[in-house]
mmCIF file with all atom_site columns, C-alpha atoms in Angstrom:
data_model
loop_
_atom_site.group_PDB
_atom_site.id
_atom_site.type_symbol
_atom_site.label_atom_id
_atom_site.label_alt_id
_atom_site.label_comp_id
_atom_site.label_asym_id
_atom_site.label_entity_id
_atom_site.label_seq_id
_atom_site.pdbx_PDB_ins_code
_atom_site.Cartn_x
_atom_site.Cartn_y
_atom_site.Cartn_z
_atom_site.occupancy
_atom_site.B_iso_or_equiv
_atom_site.pdbx_formal_charge
_atom_site.auth_seq_id
_atom_site.auth_comp_id
_atom_site.auth_asym_id
_atom_site.auth_atom_id
_atom_site.pdbx_PDB_model_num
ATOM 1   C CA . MET A 1 1   ? -41.299 27.210 2.242  1.00 53.00 ? 1   MET A CA 1
ATOM 2   C CA . PRO A 1 2   ? -44.535 26.563 0.633  1.00 50.00 ? 2   PRO A CA 1
ATOM 3   C CA . ASP A 1 3   ? -46.377 28.961 -1.443 1.00 49.00 ? 3   ASP A CA 1
ATOM 4   C CA . SER A 1 4   ? -49.187 29.289 0.580  1.00 48.00 ? 4   SER A CA 1
ATOM 5   C CA . VAL A 1 5   ? -46.861 30.914 3.607  1.00 53.00 ? 5   VAL A CA 1
ATOM 6   C CA . ILE A 1 6   ? -44.877 32.991 0.941  1.00 58.00 ? 6   ILE A CA 1
ATOM 7   C CA . ASN A 1 7   ? -48.239 34.702 -0.498 1.00 60.00 ? 7   ASN A CA 1
ATOM 8   C CA . ASP A 1 8   ? -49.225 35.073 3.447  1.00 77.00 ? 8   ASP A CA 1
ATOM 9   C CA . MET A 1 9   ? -46.465 37.719 3.943  1.00 82.00 ? 9   MET A CA 1
ATOM 10  C CA . GLN A 1 10  ? -46.579 41.265 3.437  1.00 91.00 ? 10  GLN A CA 1
ATOM 11  C CA . PRO A 1 11  ? -44.388 42.636 0.468  1.00 92.00 ? 11  PRO A CA 1
ATOM 12  C CA . THR A 1 12  ? -42.013 44.507 2.999  1.00 93.00 ? 12  THR A CA 1
ATOM 13  C CA . THR A 1 13  ? -41.934 40.990 4.986  1.00 93.00 ? 13  THR A CA 1
ATOM 14  C CA . ARG A 1 14  ? -41.017 38.946 1.521  1.00 94.00 ? 14  ARG A CA 1
ATOM 15  C CA . ALA A 1 15  ? -38.453 41.742 0.765  1.00 95.00 ? 15  ALA A CA 1
ATOM 16  C CA . PHE A 1 16  ? -36.688 41.083 4.331  1.00 96.00 ? 16  PHE A CA 1
ATOM 17  C CA . ARG A 1 17  ? -36.667 37.865 3.495  1.00 96.00 ? 17  ARG A CA 1
ATOM 18  C CA . LEU A 1 18  ? -35.282 38.074 0.019  1.00 96.00 ? 18  LEU A CA 1
ATOM 19  C CA . LEU A 1 19  ? -32.496 40.347 1.846  1.00 97.00 ? 19  LEU A CA 1
ATOM 20  C CA . ALA A 1 20  ? -31.852 37.730 4.462  1.00 97.00 ? 20  ALA A CA 1
ATOM 21  C CA . LEU A 1 21  ? -31.826 34.920 2.442  1.00 96.00 ? 21  LEU A CA 1
ATOM 22  C CA . GLY A 1 22  ? -29.411 36.238 -0.044 1.00 97.00 ? 22  GLY A CA 1
ATOM 23  C CA . ALA A 1 23  ? -27.073 37.795 2.098  1.00 97.00 ? 23  ALA A CA 1
ATOM 24  C CA . ASN A 1 24  ? -26.862 34.387 4.001  1.00 97.00 ? 24  ASN A CA 1
ATOM 25  C CA . LEU A 1 25  ? -26.352 32.444 1.442  1.00 97.00 ? 25  LEU A CA 1
ATOM 26  C CA . GLY A 1 26  ? -24.182 34.924 -0.300 1.00 97.00 ? 26  GLY A CA 1
ATOM 27  C CA . LEU A 1 27  ? -21.525 35.345 3.076  1.00 97.00 ? 27  LEU A CA 1
ATOM 28  C CA . LEU A 1 28  ? -21.895 31.330 3.327  1.00 95.00 ? 28  LEU A CA 1
ATOM 29  C CA . ALA A 1 29  ? -21.122 31.076 -0.470 1.00 95.00 ? 29  ALA A CA 1
ATOM 30  C CA . TRP A 1 30  ? -18.058 33.832 -0.188 1.00 94.00 ? 30  TRP A CA 1
ATOM 31  C CA . VAL A 1 31  ? -16.293 32.740 2.851  1.00 92.00 ? 31  VAL A CA 1
ATOM 32  C CA . ALA A 1 32  ? -16.343 29.289 0.737  1.00 90.00 ? 32  ALA A CA 1
ATOM 33  C CA . ILE A 1 33  ? -14.890 30.880 -2.187 1.00 91.00 ? 33  ILE A CA 1
ATOM 34  C CA . TRP A 1 34  ? -12.232 32.961 -0.217 1.00 88.00 ? 34  TRP A CA 1
ATOM 35  C CA . GLN A 1 35  ? -10.740 30.130 2.070  1.00 84.00 ? 35  GLN A CA 1
ATOM 36  C CA . LEU A 1 36  ? -10.570 27.996 -1.270 1.00 84.00 ? 36  LEU A CA 1
ATOM 37  C CA . SER A 1 37  ? -9.121  29.966 -3.748 1.00 85.00 ? 37  SER A CA 1
ATOM 38  C CA . LEU A 1 38  ? -9.129  33.937 -3.233 1.00 84.00 ? 38  LEU A CA 1
ATOM 39  C CA . SER A 1 39  ? -6.531  33.774 -0.650 1.00 77.00 ? 39  SER A CA 1
ATOM 40  C CA . PRO A 1 40  ? -5.997  29.945 0.646  1.00 71.00 ? 40  PRO A CA 1
ATOM 41  C CA . HIS A 1 41  ? -3.820  30.085 3.856  1.00 73.00 ? 41  HIS A CA 1
ATOM 42  C CA . PRO A 1 42  ? -0.378  28.216 3.059  1.00 75.00 ? 42  PRO A CA 1
ATOM 43  C CA . HIS A 1 43  ? 0.041   26.223 6.080  1.00 72.00 ? 43  HIS A CA 1
ATOM 44  C CA . ILE A 1 44  ? -3.510  24.987 6.351  1.00 74.00 ? 44  ILE A CA 1
ATOM 45  C CA . SER A 1 45  ? -5.527  23.025 4.132  1.00 79.00 ? 45  SER A CA 1
ATOM 46  C CA . SER A 1 46  ? -7.929  25.396 1.892  1.00 70.00 ? 46  SER A CA 1
ATOM 47  C CA . THR A 1 47  ? -10.412 22.643 2.208  1.00 78.00 ? 47  THR A CA 1
ATOM 48  C CA . THR A 1 48  ? -10.069 22.329 6.076  1.00 80.00 ? 48  THR A CA 1
ATOM 49  C CA . LEU A 1 49  ? -10.810 26.062 6.296  1.00 76.00 ? 49  LEU A CA 1
ATOM 50  C CA . ALA A 1 50  ? -13.133 26.397 4.097  1.00 77.00 ? 50  ALA A CA 1
ATOM 51  C CA . ILE A 1 51  ? -15.510 23.798 6.278  1.00 85.00 ? 51  ILE A CA 1
ATOM 52  C CA . ALA A 1 52  ? -14.422 25.434 9.581  1.00 85.00 ? 52  ALA A CA 1
ATOM 53  C CA . TRP A 1 53  ? -15.682 28.702 8.521  1.00 86.00 ? 53  TRP A CA 1
ATOM 54  C CA . CYS A 1 54  ? -18.658 27.336 6.756  1.00 90.00 ? 54  CYS A CA 1
ATOM 55  C CA . ILE A 1 55  ? -19.995 25.168 9.738  1.00 93.00 ? 55  ILE A CA 1
ATOM 56  C CA . PRO A 1 56  ? -21.195 28.144 11.856 1.00 94.00 ? 56  PRO A CA 1
ATOM 57  C CA . LEU A 1 57  ? -23.119 29.294 8.970  1.00 94.00 ? 57  LEU A CA 1
ATOM 58  C CA . LEU A 1 58  ? -24.731 25.806 8.440  1.00 95.00 ? 58  LEU A CA 1
ATOM 59  C CA . LEU A 1 59  ? -26.738 25.572 11.850 1.00 95.00 ? 59  LEU A CA 1
ATOM 60  C CA . PRO A 1 60  ? -29.112 28.258 11.266 1.00 95.00 ? 60  PRO A CA 1
ATOM 61  C CA . LEU A 1 61  ? -29.534 27.247 7.642  1.00 95.00 ? 61  LEU A CA 1
ATOM 62  C CA . PRO A 1 62  ? -32.628 25.153 7.736  1.00 96.00 ? 62  PRO A CA 1
ATOM 63  C CA . GLY A 1 63  ? -34.791 27.579 9.907  1.00 95.00 ? 63  GLY A CA 1
ATOM 64  C CA . ILE A 1 64  ? -33.601 30.450 7.638  1.00 95.00 ? 64  ILE A CA 1
ATOM 65  C CA . LEU A 1 65  ? -34.438 28.405 4.762  1.00 95.00 ? 65  LEU A CA 1
ATOM 66  C CA . ALA A 1 66  ? -38.082 27.296 6.180  1.00 94.00 ? 66  ALA A CA 1
ATOM 67  C CA . GLY A 1 67  ? -38.188 31.293 7.046  1.00 93.00 ? 67  GLY A CA 1
ATOM 68  C CA . LYS A 1 68  ? -38.980 30.442 10.900 1.00 93.00 ? 68  LYS A CA 1
ATOM 69  C CA . PRO A 1 69  ? -38.720 34.189 12.545 1.00 93.00 ? 69  PRO A CA 1
ATOM 70  C CA . TYR A 1 70  ? -37.214 32.822 15.564 1.00 92.00 ? 70  TYR A CA 1
ATOM 71  C CA . THR A 1 71  ? -34.154 31.508 13.906 1.00 94.00 ? 71  THR A CA 1
ATOM 72  C CA . HIS A 1 72  ? -33.401 34.386 12.057 1.00 95.00 ? 72  HIS A CA 1
ATOM 73  C CA . ALA A 1 73  ? -33.107 36.133 15.244 1.00 93.00 ? 73  ALA A CA 1
ATOM 74  C CA . TRP A 1 74  ? -30.653 33.620 16.944 1.00 94.00 ? 74  TRP A CA 1
ATOM 75  C CA . ALA A 1 75  ? -28.581 33.485 13.205 1.00 96.00 ? 75  ALA A CA 1
ATOM 76  C CA . ASN A 1 76  ? -27.761 36.951 14.098 1.00 96.00 ? 76  ASN A CA 1
ATOM 77  C CA . PHE A 1 77  ? -25.603 35.534 17.169 1.00 96.00 ? 77  PHE A CA 1
ATOM 78  C CA . VAL A 1 78  ? -23.467 33.499 14.670 1.00 96.00 ? 78  VAL A CA 1
ATOM 79  C CA . LEU A 1 79  ? -23.275 36.399 12.224 1.00 97.00 ? 79  LEU A CA 1
ATOM 80  C CA . MET A 1 80  ? -21.177 38.178 14.681 1.00 96.00 ? 80  MET A CA 1
ATOM 81  C CA . LEU A 1 81  ? -17.949 35.803 14.332 1.00 95.00 ? 81  LEU A CA 1
ATOM 82  C CA . TYR A 1 82  ? -18.101 37.051 10.741 1.00 96.00 ? 82  TYR A CA 1
ATOM 83  C CA . PHE A 1 83  ? -18.514 40.730 11.577 1.00 97.00 ? 83  PHE A CA 1
ATOM 84  C CA . LEU A 1 84  ? -15.517 40.912 13.910 1.00 96.00 ? 84  LEU A CA 1
ATOM 85  C CA . HIS A 1 85  ? -13.724 38.764 11.796 1.00 94.00 ? 85  HIS A CA 1
ATOM 86  C CA . ALA A 1 86  ? -14.114 41.332 8.352  1.00 95.00 ? 86  ALA A CA 1
ATOM 87  C CA . LEU A 1 87  ? -13.311 44.256 11.044 1.00 96.00 ? 87  LEU A CA 1
ATOM 88  C CA . THR A 1 88  ? -10.233 42.435 12.271 1.00 95.00 ? 88  THR A CA 1
ATOM 89  C CA . ILE A 1 89  ? -9.208  41.830 8.895  1.00 93.00 ? 89  ILE A CA 1
ATOM 90  C CA . LEU A 1 90  ? -9.791  45.356 7.812  1.00 93.00 ? 90  LEU A CA 1
ATOM 91  C CA . TYR A 1 91  ? -7.640  46.530 10.215 1.00 93.00 ? 91  TYR A CA 1
ATOM 92  C CA . VAL A 1 92  ? -4.690  44.014 10.438 1.00 94.00 ? 92  VAL A CA 1
ATOM 93  C CA . ASP A 1 93  ? -4.241  42.759 7.148  1.00 83.00 ? 93  ASP A CA 1
ATOM 94  C CA . GLY A 1 94  ? -3.782  45.558 4.149  1.00 82.00 ? 94  GLY A CA 1
ATOM 95  C CA . GLY A 1 95  ? -4.075  42.784 1.227  1.00 84.00 ? 95  GLY A CA 1
ATOM 96  C CA . GLU A 1 96  ? -7.366  41.301 1.993  1.00 88.00 ? 96  GLU A CA 1
ATOM 97  C CA . ARG A 1 97  ? -8.793  44.412 3.094  1.00 92.00 ? 97  ARG A CA 1
ATOM 98  C CA . LEU A 1 98  ? -11.604 44.261 -0.223 1.00 93.00 ? 98  LEU A CA 1
ATOM 99  C CA . LEU A 1 99  ? -12.239 40.953 0.581  1.00 93.00 ? 99  LEU A CA 1
ATOM 100 C CA . ALA A 1 100 ? -12.828 41.460 4.033  1.00 94.00 ? 100 ALA A CA 1
ATOM 101 C CA . VAL A 1 101 ? -15.162 44.892 3.142  1.00 96.00 ? 101 VAL A CA 1
ATOM 102 C CA . VAL A 1 102 ? -17.259 41.986 0.857  1.00 96.00 ? 102 VAL A CA 1
ATOM 103 C CA . GLU A 1 103 ? -17.784 39.976 4.131  1.00 96.00 ? 103 GLU A CA 1
ATOM 104 C CA . LEU A 1 104 ? -18.430 42.885 6.261  1.00 97.00 ? 104 LEU A CA 1
ATOM 105 C CA . LEU A 1 105 ? -21.465 44.012 3.763  1.00 98.00 ? 105 LEU A CA 1
ATOM 106 C CA . LEU A 1 106 ? -22.662 40.706 3.562  1.00 98.00 ? 106 LEU A CA 1
ATOM 107 C CA . THR A 1 107 ? -22.795 40.421 6.984  1.00 98.00 ? 107 THR A CA 1
ATOM 108 C CA . SER A 1 108 ? -24.532 43.727 7.677  1.00 97.00 ? 108 SER A CA 1
ATOM 109 C CA . ALA A 1 109 ? -27.053 42.759 5.245  1.00 98.00 ? 109 ALA A CA 1
ATOM 110 C CA . ALA A 1 110 ? -27.642 39.624 6.424  1.00 97.00 ? 110 ALA A CA 1
ATOM 111 C CA . PHE A 1 111 ? -27.840 41.230 10.476 1.00 97.00 ? 111 PHE A CA 1
ATOM 112 C CA . ALA A 1 112 ? -30.146 43.688 8.892  1.00 97.00 ? 112 ALA A CA 1
ATOM 113 C CA . GLY A 1 113 ? -32.564 41.161 6.597  1.00 97.00 ? 113 GLY A CA 1
ATOM 114 C CA . ASN A 1 114 ? -32.502 38.697 9.731  1.00 96.00 ? 114 ASN A CA 1
ATOM 115 C CA . ILE A 1 115 ? -33.654 41.280 12.238 1.00 96.00 ? 115 ILE A CA 1
ATOM 116 C CA . LEU A 1 116 ? -36.199 42.914 9.777  1.00 96.00 ? 116 LEU A CA 1
ATOM 117 C CA . TYR A 1 117 ? -37.447 39.791 8.899  1.00 96.00 ? 117 TYR A CA 1
ATOM 118 C CA . ALA A 1 118 ? -37.842 38.136 12.266 1.00 94.00 ? 118 ALA A CA 1
ATOM 119 C CA . ARG A 1 119 ? -39.058 41.314 13.601 1.00 92.00 ? 119 ARG A CA 1
ATOM 120 C CA . THR A 1 120 ? -41.991 41.670 10.659 1.00 93.00 ? 120 THR A CA 1
ATOM 121 C CA . ARG A 1 121 ? -42.939 38.002 10.101 1.00 93.00 ? 121 ARG A CA 1
ATOM 122 C CA . GLY A 1 122 ? -43.306 37.839 13.856 1.00 88.00 ? 122 GLY A CA 1
ATOM 123 C CA . LYS A 1 123 ? -45.882 40.758 14.198 1.00 89.00 ? 123 LYS A CA 1
ATOM 124 C CA . GLU A 1 124 ? -47.529 38.931 10.930 1.00 89.00 ? 124 GLU A CA 1
ATOM 125 C CA . LEU A 1 125 ? -47.866 35.764 13.167 1.00 85.00 ? 125 LEU A CA 1
ATOM 126 C CA . GLY A 1 126 ? -48.796 37.446 16.325 1.00 84.00 ? 126 GLY A CA 1
ATOM 127 C CA . MET A 1 127 ? -45.670 36.517 18.099 1.00 79.00 ? 127 MET A CA 1
ATOM 128 C CA . LYS A 1 128 ? -44.856 38.945 20.553 1.00 71.00 ? 128 LYS A CA 1
ATOM 129 C CA . LEU A 1 129 ? -42.680 39.264 23.801 1.00 64.00 ? 129 LEU A CA 1
ATOM 130 C CA . THR A 1 130 ? -44.342 39.788 27.017 1.00 65.00 ? 130 THR A CA 1
ATOM 131 C CA . ARG A 1 131 ? -43.205 43.690 27.929 1.00 70.00 ? 131 ARG A CA 1
ATOM 132 C CA . LEU A 1 132 ? -41.048 43.265 30.941 1.00 66.00 ? 132 LEU A CA 1
ATOM 133 C CA . SER A 1 133 ? -43.300 45.852 33.036 1.00 77.00 ? 133 SER A CA 1
ATOM 134 C CA . GLU A 1 134 ? -46.195 43.126 32.808 1.00 77.00 ? 134 GLU A CA 1
ATOM 135 C CA . VAL A 1 135 ? -43.613 40.648 33.711 1.00 75.00 ? 135 VAL A CA 1
ATOM 136 C CA . GLU A 1 136 ? -42.676 42.248 36.719 1.00 80.00 ? 136 GLU A CA 1
ATOM 137 C CA . LYS A 1 137 ? -45.784 42.691 37.857 1.00 82.00 ? 137 LYS A CA 1
ATOM 138 C CA . LYS A 1 138 ? -47.006 39.492 37.524 1.00 82.00 ? 138 LYS A CA 1
ATOM 139 C CA . GLU A 1 139 ? -43.915 38.370 39.562 1.00 82.00 ? 139 GLU A CA 1
ATOM 140 C CA . ARG A 1 140 ? -44.657 40.754 41.893 1.00 84.00 ? 140 ARG A CA 1
ATOM 141 C CA . ALA A 1 141 ? -47.752 39.379 42.620 1.00 84.00 ? 141 ALA A CA 1
ATOM 142 C CA . LYS A 1 142 ? -46.694 36.003 42.932 1.00 82.00 ? 142 LYS A CA 1
ATOM 143 C CA . PHE A 1 143 ? -43.991 37.017 45.900 1.00 85.00 ? 143 PHE A CA 1
ATOM 144 C CA . GLU A 1 144 ? -46.753 39.472 47.843 1.00 81.00 ? 144 GLU A CA 1
ATOM 145 C CA . LYS A 1 145 ? -49.190 37.190 48.425 1.00 71.00 ? 145 LYS A CA 1
#
Protein backbone atom coordinates (compact mmCIF):
# COMPACT_ATOMS: atom_id res chain seq x y z
CA MET A 1 0.00 0.00 0.00
CA PRO A 2 1.55 3.36 -1.00
CA ASP A 3 2.61 5.72 1.78
CA SER A 4 0.21 8.42 0.53
CA VAL A 5 -2.76 6.09 1.09
CA ILE A 6 -1.55 5.10 4.56
CA ASN A 7 -0.98 8.75 5.46
CA ASP A 8 -4.56 9.57 4.40
CA MET A 9 -5.93 7.19 7.02
CA GLN A 10 -7.17 8.26 10.40
CA PRO A 11 -5.22 6.76 13.34
CA THR A 12 -8.10 4.45 14.29
CA THR A 13 -8.39 3.20 10.70
CA ARG A 14 -4.65 2.56 10.64
CA ALA A 15 -4.92 0.61 13.91
CA PHE A 16 -7.79 -1.49 12.54
CA ARG A 17 -5.75 -2.16 9.39
CA LEU A 18 -2.77 -3.31 11.43
CA LEU A 19 -5.02 -5.56 13.53
CA ALA A 20 -6.61 -7.08 10.40
CA LEU A 21 -3.31 -7.49 8.58
CA GLY A 22 -1.48 -8.95 11.58
CA ALA A 23 -4.25 -11.36 12.49
CA ASN A 24 -4.80 -12.56 8.90
CA LEU A 25 -1.08 -13.16 8.36
CA GLY A 26 -0.77 -14.67 11.84
CA LEU A 27 -3.62 -17.09 11.13
CA LEU A 28 -2.04 -18.08 7.83
CA ALA A 29 1.28 -18.76 9.54
CA TRP A 30 -0.40 -20.56 12.46
CA VAL A 31 -2.34 -22.92 10.21
CA ALA A 32 0.81 -23.80 8.26
CA ILE A 33 2.86 -24.36 11.42
CA TRP A 34 0.07 -26.41 13.01
CA GLN A 35 -0.26 -28.72 10.02
CA LEU A 36 3.46 -29.01 9.25
CA SER A 37 5.06 -29.44 12.65
CA LEU A 38 2.91 -29.01 15.76
CA SER A 39 0.38 -31.74 15.04
CA PRO A 40 0.99 -33.45 11.72
CA HIS A 41 -1.64 -35.93 10.52
CA PRO A 42 -0.43 -39.54 10.71
CA HIS A 43 -2.05 -40.73 7.46
CA ILE A 44 -1.96 -37.70 5.16
CA SER A 45 1.06 -35.70 4.03
CA SER A 46 1.61 -32.67 6.27
CA THR A 47 2.56 -30.59 3.24
CA THR A 48 -0.68 -31.49 1.47
CA LEU A 49 -2.73 -30.57 4.53
CA ALA A 50 -0.86 -27.31 5.05
CA ILE A 51 -1.45 -26.30 1.45
CA ALA A 52 -5.12 -27.31 1.59
CA TRP A 53 -5.67 -25.37 4.81
CA CYS A 54 -3.76 -22.30 3.58
CA ILE A 55 -5.39 -21.91 0.14
CA PRO A 56 -8.63 -20.32 1.42
CA LEU A 57 -6.60 -17.76 3.37
CA LEU A 58 -4.50 -16.97 0.29
CA LEU A 59 -7.54 -16.03 -1.84
CA PRO A 60 -8.25 -12.65 -0.18
CA LEU A 61 -4.60 -11.98 0.69
CA PRO A 62 -3.76 -9.71 -2.30
CA GLY A 63 -6.71 -7.42 -1.52
CA ILE A 64 -5.93 -7.44 2.19
CA LEU A 65 -2.31 -6.52 1.51
CA ALA A 66 -3.54 -3.73 -0.79
CA GLY A 67 -5.89 -2.46 1.92
CA LYS A 68 -9.11 -2.81 -0.08
CA PRO A 69 -12.12 -2.40 2.24
CA TYR A 70 -14.37 -4.64 0.14
CA THR A 71 -11.86 -7.51 0.29
CA HIS A 72 -11.56 -7.13 4.06
CA ALA A 73 -15.34 -7.42 4.31
CA TRP A 74 -15.76 -10.58 2.21
CA ALA A 75 -12.66 -12.23 3.70
CA ASN A 76 -14.75 -12.76 6.83
CA PHE A 77 -16.71 -15.44 4.98
CA VAL A 78 -13.47 -17.36 4.55
CA LEU A 79 -12.61 -16.88 8.21
CA MET A 80 -15.79 -18.65 9.27
CA LEU A 81 -14.24 -21.95 8.12
CA TYR A 82 -11.39 -21.49 10.61
CA PHE A 83 -13.73 -20.26 13.33
CA LEU A 84 -15.86 -23.39 13.01
CA HIS A 85 -12.76 -25.59 12.82
CA ALA A 86 -11.42 -24.12 16.05
CA LEU A 87 -14.76 -24.56 17.84
CA THR A 88 -15.02 -28.14 16.64
CA ILE A 89 -11.51 -29.02 17.80
CA LEU A 90 -12.19 -27.35 21.17
CA TYR A 91 -15.22 -29.58 21.62
CA VAL A 92 -13.90 -32.85 20.16
CA ASP A 93 -10.14 -33.09 20.64
CA GLY A 94 -8.71 -32.51 24.10
CA GLY A 95 -5.14 -32.99 22.87
CA GLU A 96 -5.29 -30.06 20.46
CA ARG A 97 -7.36 -27.63 22.52
CA LEU A 98 -4.53 -25.18 23.06
CA LEU A 99 -3.83 -25.12 19.32
CA ALA A 100 -7.53 -24.51 18.67
CA VAL A 101 -7.63 -21.66 21.20
CA VAL A 102 -4.83 -19.88 19.34
CA GLU A 103 -6.67 -20.43 16.04
CA LEU A 104 -9.90 -19.11 17.57
CA LEU A 105 -8.18 -15.99 18.94
CA LEU A 106 -6.44 -15.24 15.65
CA THR A 107 -9.64 -15.82 13.68
CA SER A 108 -11.65 -13.59 16.01
CA ALA A 109 -9.03 -10.85 15.84
CA ALA A 110 -8.92 -11.08 12.04
CA PHE A 111 -12.73 -10.94 11.86
CA ALA A 112 -12.92 -7.88 14.12
CA GLY A 113 -10.01 -6.16 12.37
CA ASN A 114 -11.46 -6.84 8.91
CA ILE A 115 -14.92 -5.56 9.68
CA LEU A 116 -13.74 -2.51 11.60
CA TYR A 117 -11.22 -1.60 8.90
CA ALA A 118 -13.75 -2.12 6.09
CA ARG A 119 -16.28 0.08 7.87
CA THR A 120 -13.98 2.95 8.85
CA ARG A 121 -11.97 2.98 5.60
CA GLY A 122 -15.16 2.72 3.55
CA LYS A 123 -16.52 5.80 5.32
CA GLU A 124 -13.26 7.67 4.73
CA LEU A 125 -13.45 6.86 1.02
CA GLY A 126 -17.13 7.81 0.81
CA MET A 127 -18.28 4.28 0.07
CA LYS A 128 -21.67 3.46 1.47
CA LEU A 129 -24.59 1.16 0.95
CA THR A 130 -27.93 2.62 0.05
CA ARG A 131 -30.45 2.31 2.86
CA LEU A 132 -33.00 -0.42 2.32
CA SER A 133 -35.88 2.04 2.73
CA GLU A 134 -34.47 4.16 -0.13
CA VAL A 135 -34.12 1.12 -2.36
CA GLU A 136 -37.69 0.08 -1.57
CA LYS A 137 -38.98 3.58 -2.44
CA LYS A 138 -37.18 3.53 -5.79
CA GLU A 139 -38.48 0.06 -6.60
CA ARG A 140 -42.02 0.94 -5.60
CA ALA A 141 -41.94 4.12 -7.69
CA LYS A 142 -40.64 2.16 -10.69
CA PHE A 143 -43.50 -0.36 -10.56
CA GLU A 144 -46.27 2.08 -9.71
CA LYS A 145 -45.76 4.11 -12.90
